[in-house]
PDB file of C-alpha atoms in Angstrom:
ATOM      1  CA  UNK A   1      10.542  10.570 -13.209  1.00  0.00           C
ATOM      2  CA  UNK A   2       9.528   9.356 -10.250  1.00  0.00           C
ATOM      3  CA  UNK A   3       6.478   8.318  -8.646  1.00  0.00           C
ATOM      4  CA  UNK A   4       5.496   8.530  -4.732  1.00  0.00           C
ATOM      5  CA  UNK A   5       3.570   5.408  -3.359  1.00  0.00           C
ATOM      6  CA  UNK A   6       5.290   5.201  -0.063  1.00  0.00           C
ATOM      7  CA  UNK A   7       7.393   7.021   1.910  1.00  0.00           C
ATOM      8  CA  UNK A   8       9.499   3.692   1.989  1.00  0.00           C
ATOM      9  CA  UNK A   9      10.377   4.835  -2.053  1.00  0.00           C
ATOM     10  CA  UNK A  10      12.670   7.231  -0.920  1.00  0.00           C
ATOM     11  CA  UNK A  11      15.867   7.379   0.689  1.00  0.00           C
ATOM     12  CA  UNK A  12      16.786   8.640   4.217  1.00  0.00           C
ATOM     13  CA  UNK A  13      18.470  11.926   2.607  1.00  0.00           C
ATOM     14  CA  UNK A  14      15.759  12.026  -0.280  1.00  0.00           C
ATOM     15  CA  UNK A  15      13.210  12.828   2.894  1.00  0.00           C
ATOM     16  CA  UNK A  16      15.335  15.293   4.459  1.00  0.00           C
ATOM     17  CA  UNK A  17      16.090  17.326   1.304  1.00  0.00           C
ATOM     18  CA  UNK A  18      12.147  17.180   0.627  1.00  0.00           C
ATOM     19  CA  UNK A  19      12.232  18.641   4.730  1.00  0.00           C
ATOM     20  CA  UNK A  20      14.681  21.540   4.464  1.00  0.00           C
ATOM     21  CA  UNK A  21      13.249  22.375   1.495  1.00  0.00           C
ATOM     22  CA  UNK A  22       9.509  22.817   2.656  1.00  0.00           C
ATOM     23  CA  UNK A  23      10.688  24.710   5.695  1.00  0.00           C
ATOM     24  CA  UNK A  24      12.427  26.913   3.057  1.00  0.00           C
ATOM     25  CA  UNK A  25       9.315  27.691   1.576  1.00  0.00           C
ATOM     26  CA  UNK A  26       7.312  28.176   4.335  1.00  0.00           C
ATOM     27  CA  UNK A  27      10.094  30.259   5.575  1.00  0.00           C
ATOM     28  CA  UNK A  28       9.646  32.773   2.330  1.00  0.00           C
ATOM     29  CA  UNK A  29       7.161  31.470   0.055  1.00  0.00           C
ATOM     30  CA  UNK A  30       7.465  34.862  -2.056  1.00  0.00           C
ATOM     31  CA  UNK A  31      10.254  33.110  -3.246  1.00  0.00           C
ATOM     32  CA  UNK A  32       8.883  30.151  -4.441  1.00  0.00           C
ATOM     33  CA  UNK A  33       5.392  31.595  -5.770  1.00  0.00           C
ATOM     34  CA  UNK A  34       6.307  31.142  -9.478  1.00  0.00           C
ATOM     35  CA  UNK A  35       8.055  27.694  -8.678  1.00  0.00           C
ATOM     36  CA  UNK A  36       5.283  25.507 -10.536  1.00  0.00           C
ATOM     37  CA  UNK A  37       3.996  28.178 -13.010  1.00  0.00           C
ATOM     38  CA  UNK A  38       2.718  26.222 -15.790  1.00  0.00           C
ATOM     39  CA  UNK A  39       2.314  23.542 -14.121  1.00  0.00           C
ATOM     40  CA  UNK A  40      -1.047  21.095 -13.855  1.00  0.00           C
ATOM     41  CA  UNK A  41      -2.411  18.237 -11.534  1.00  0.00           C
ATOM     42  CA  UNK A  42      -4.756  16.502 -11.928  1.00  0.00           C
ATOM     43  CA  UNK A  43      -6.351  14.676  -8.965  1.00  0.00           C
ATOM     44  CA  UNK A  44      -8.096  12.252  -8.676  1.00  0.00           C
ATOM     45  CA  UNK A  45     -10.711  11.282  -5.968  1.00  0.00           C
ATOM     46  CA  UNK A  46     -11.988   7.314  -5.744  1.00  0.00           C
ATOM     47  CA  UNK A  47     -12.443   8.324  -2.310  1.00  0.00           C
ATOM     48  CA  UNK A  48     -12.652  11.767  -0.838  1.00  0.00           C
ATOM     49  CA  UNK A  49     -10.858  13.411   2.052  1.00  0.00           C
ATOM     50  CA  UNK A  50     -11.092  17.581   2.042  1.00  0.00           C
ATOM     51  CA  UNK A  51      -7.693  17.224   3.564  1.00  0.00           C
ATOM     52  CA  UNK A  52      -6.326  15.597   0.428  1.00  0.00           C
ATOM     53  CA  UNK A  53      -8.001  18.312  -1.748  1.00  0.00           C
ATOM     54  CA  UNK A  54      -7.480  21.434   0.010  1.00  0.00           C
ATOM     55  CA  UNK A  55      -3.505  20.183   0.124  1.00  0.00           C
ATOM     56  CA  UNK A  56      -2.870  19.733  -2.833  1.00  0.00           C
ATOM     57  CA  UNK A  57      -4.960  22.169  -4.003  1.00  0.00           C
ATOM     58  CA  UNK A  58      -3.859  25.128  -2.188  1.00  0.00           C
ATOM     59  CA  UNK A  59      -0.409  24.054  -2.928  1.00  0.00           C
ATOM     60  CA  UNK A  60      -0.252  24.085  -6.413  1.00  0.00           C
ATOM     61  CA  UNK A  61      -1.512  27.812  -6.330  1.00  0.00           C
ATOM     62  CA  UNK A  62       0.690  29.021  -3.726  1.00  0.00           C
ATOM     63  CA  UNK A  63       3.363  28.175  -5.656  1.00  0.00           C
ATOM     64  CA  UNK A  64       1.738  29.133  -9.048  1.00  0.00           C
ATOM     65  CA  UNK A  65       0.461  25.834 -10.575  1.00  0.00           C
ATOM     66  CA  UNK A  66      -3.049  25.062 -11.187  1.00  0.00           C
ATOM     67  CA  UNK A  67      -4.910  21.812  -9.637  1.00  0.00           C
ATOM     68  CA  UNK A  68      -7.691  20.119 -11.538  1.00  0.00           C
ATOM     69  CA  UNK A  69     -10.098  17.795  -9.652  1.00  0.00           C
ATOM     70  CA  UNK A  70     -12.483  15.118 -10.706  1.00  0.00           C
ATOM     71  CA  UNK A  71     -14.546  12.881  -8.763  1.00  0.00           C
ATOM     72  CA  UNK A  72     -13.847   9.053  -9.941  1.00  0.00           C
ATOM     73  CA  UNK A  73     -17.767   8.745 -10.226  1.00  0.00           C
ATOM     74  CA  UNK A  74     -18.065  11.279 -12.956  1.00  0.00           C
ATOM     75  CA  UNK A  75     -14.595   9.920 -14.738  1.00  0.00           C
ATOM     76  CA  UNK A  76     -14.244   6.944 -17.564  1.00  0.00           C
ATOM     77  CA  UNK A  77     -11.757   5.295 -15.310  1.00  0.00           C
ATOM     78  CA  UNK A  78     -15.277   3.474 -14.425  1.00  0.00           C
ATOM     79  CA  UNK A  79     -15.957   2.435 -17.860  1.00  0.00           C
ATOM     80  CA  UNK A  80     -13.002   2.788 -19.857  1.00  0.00           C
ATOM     81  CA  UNK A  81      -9.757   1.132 -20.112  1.00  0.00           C
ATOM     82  CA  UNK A  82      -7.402   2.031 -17.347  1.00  0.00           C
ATOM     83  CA  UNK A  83      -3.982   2.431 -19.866  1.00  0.00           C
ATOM     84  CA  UNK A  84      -5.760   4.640 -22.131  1.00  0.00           C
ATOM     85  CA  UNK A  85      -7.283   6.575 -19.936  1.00  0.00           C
ATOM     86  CA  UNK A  86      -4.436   7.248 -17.736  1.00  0.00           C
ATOM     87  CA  UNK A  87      -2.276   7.611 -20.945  1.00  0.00           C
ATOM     88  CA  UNK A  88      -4.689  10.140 -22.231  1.00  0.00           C
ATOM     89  CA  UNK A  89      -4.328  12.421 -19.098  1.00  0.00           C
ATOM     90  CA  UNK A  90      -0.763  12.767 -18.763  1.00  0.00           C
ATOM     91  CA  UNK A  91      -1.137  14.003 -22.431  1.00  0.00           C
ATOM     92  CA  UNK A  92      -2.633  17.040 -20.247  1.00  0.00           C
ATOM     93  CA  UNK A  93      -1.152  17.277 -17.143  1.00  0.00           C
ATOM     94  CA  UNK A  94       2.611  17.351 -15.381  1.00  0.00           C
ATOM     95  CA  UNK A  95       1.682  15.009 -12.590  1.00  0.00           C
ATOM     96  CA  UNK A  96      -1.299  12.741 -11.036  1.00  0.00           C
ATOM     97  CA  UNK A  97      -2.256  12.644  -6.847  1.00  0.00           C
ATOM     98  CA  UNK A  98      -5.529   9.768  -6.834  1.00  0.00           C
ATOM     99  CA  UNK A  99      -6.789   8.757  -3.688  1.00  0.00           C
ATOM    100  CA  UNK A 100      -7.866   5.595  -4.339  1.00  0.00           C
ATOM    101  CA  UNK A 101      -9.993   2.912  -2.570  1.00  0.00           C
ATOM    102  CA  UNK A 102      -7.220  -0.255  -3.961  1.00  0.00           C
ATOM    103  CA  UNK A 103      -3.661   0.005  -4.271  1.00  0.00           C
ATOM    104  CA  UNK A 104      -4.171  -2.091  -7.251  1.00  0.00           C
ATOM    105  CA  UNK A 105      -5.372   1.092  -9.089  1.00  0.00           C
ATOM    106  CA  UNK A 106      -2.452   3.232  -7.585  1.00  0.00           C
ATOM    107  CA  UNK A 107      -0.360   0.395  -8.906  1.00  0.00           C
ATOM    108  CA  UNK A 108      -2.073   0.379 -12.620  1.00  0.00           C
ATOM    109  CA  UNK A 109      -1.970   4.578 -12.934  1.00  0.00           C
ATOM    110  CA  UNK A 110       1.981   4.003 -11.858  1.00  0.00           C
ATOM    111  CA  UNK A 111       2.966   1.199 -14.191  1.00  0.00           C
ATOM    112  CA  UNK A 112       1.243   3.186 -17.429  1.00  0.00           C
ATOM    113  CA  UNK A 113       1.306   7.166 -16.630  1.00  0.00           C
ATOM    114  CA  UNK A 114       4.230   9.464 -18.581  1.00  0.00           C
ATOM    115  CA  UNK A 115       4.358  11.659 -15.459  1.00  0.00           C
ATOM    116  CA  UNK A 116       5.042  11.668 -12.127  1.00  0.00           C
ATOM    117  CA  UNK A 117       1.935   9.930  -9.616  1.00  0.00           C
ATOM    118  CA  UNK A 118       1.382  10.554  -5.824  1.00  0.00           C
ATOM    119  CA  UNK A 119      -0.253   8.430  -3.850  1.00  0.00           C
ATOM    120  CA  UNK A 120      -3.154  10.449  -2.382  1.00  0.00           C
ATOM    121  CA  UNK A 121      -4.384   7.446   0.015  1.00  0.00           C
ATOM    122  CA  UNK A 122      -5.173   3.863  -0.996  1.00  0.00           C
ATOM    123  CA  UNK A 123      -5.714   0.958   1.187  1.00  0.00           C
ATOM    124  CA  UNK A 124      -2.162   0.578   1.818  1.00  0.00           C
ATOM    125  CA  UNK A 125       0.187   3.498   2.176  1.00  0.00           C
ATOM    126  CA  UNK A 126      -0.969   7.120   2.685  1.00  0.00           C
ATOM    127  CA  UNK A 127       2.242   8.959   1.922  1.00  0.00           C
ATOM    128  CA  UNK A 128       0.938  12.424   2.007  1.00  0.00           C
ATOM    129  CA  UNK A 129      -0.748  12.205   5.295  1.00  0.00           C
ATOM    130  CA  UNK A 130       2.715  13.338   7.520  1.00  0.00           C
ATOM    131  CA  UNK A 131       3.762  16.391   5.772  1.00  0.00           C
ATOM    132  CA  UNK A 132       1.356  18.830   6.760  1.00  0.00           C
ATOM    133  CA  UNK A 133       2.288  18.408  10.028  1.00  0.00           C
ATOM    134  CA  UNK A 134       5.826  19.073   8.801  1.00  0.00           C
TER     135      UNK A 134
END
C-alpha cells in the first residue's frame, strides 16, 4: 500500500508509468471503464475546491468506481478521535483523497488508515493539482 502526499514519494519512473498509463486511458477509456468496479473513495473536504471534487469524482465513475463525499463540517473527525475514526472508514472504503487545511491531519489519516490516502491539498503539498493538465 501506498499513500500519495507528494509527488516527491515517488520515483522518476514511478511518475512516468503513472504518465503512459493515463494517456492510455484517455487514449481508449472503453478499455479501462470496469478498471475500479467495486471500488469506493471516500473524500474528504476540510477545505473545498470543485476542482478536487469533480476529479476525483468523475474519475472514479469513468472507470467504474463509486466516490463518496463528505464535508469535514458535517463529519466526527471534528469531535471524535482521529485513529478511530479514520480506522472506522477504511473498514468501508478502498482508498481516502482529504483536502485538508494542515498537513498535520494528512499526516495523522496516513500514519493510521488500512488503505491507500491521497493528498487532496493541505498546506504543504498539493499532489493532485498537475495531472489534469496531463
Amino acid at each position: 500500500m501506498k499513500h500519495v502526499n507528494c509527488l516527491n514519494d515517488f520515483t522518476v519512473d514511478e511518475l512516468k508509468g503513472i504518465l503512459l498509463l493515463s494517456k492510455r486511458i484517455k487514449a481508449d477509456r472503453n478499455a479501462y471503464k470496469h478498471i475500479l468496479d467495486d471500488k469506493k473513495l471516500y473524500m474528504i473536504f476540510e477545505k473545498t475546491s470543485n476542482r478536487t471534487y469533480l476529479s476525483f469524482m468523475i474519475g472514479m465513475e469513468e472507470l467504474g468506481g463509486k466516490a463518496y463525499n463528505q464535508k469535514w463540517a458535517d463529519s466526527n473527525f471534528t469531535i471524535g478521535d482521529l485513529m478511530s475514526e479514520v480506522k472506522y472508514v477504511c473498514r468501508n472504503v478502498d482508498c481516502i483523497m482529504g483536502r485538508f487545511k494542515k498537513a498535520e491531519t494528512t499526516e495523522g489519516f496516513m500514519k493510521y488508515a488500512t488503505v491507500p490516502v491521497i493528498n487532496g491539498c493541505d498546506n504543504t503539498f498539493h499532489p493532485s493539482r498537475p495531472w489534469p493538465i496531463c
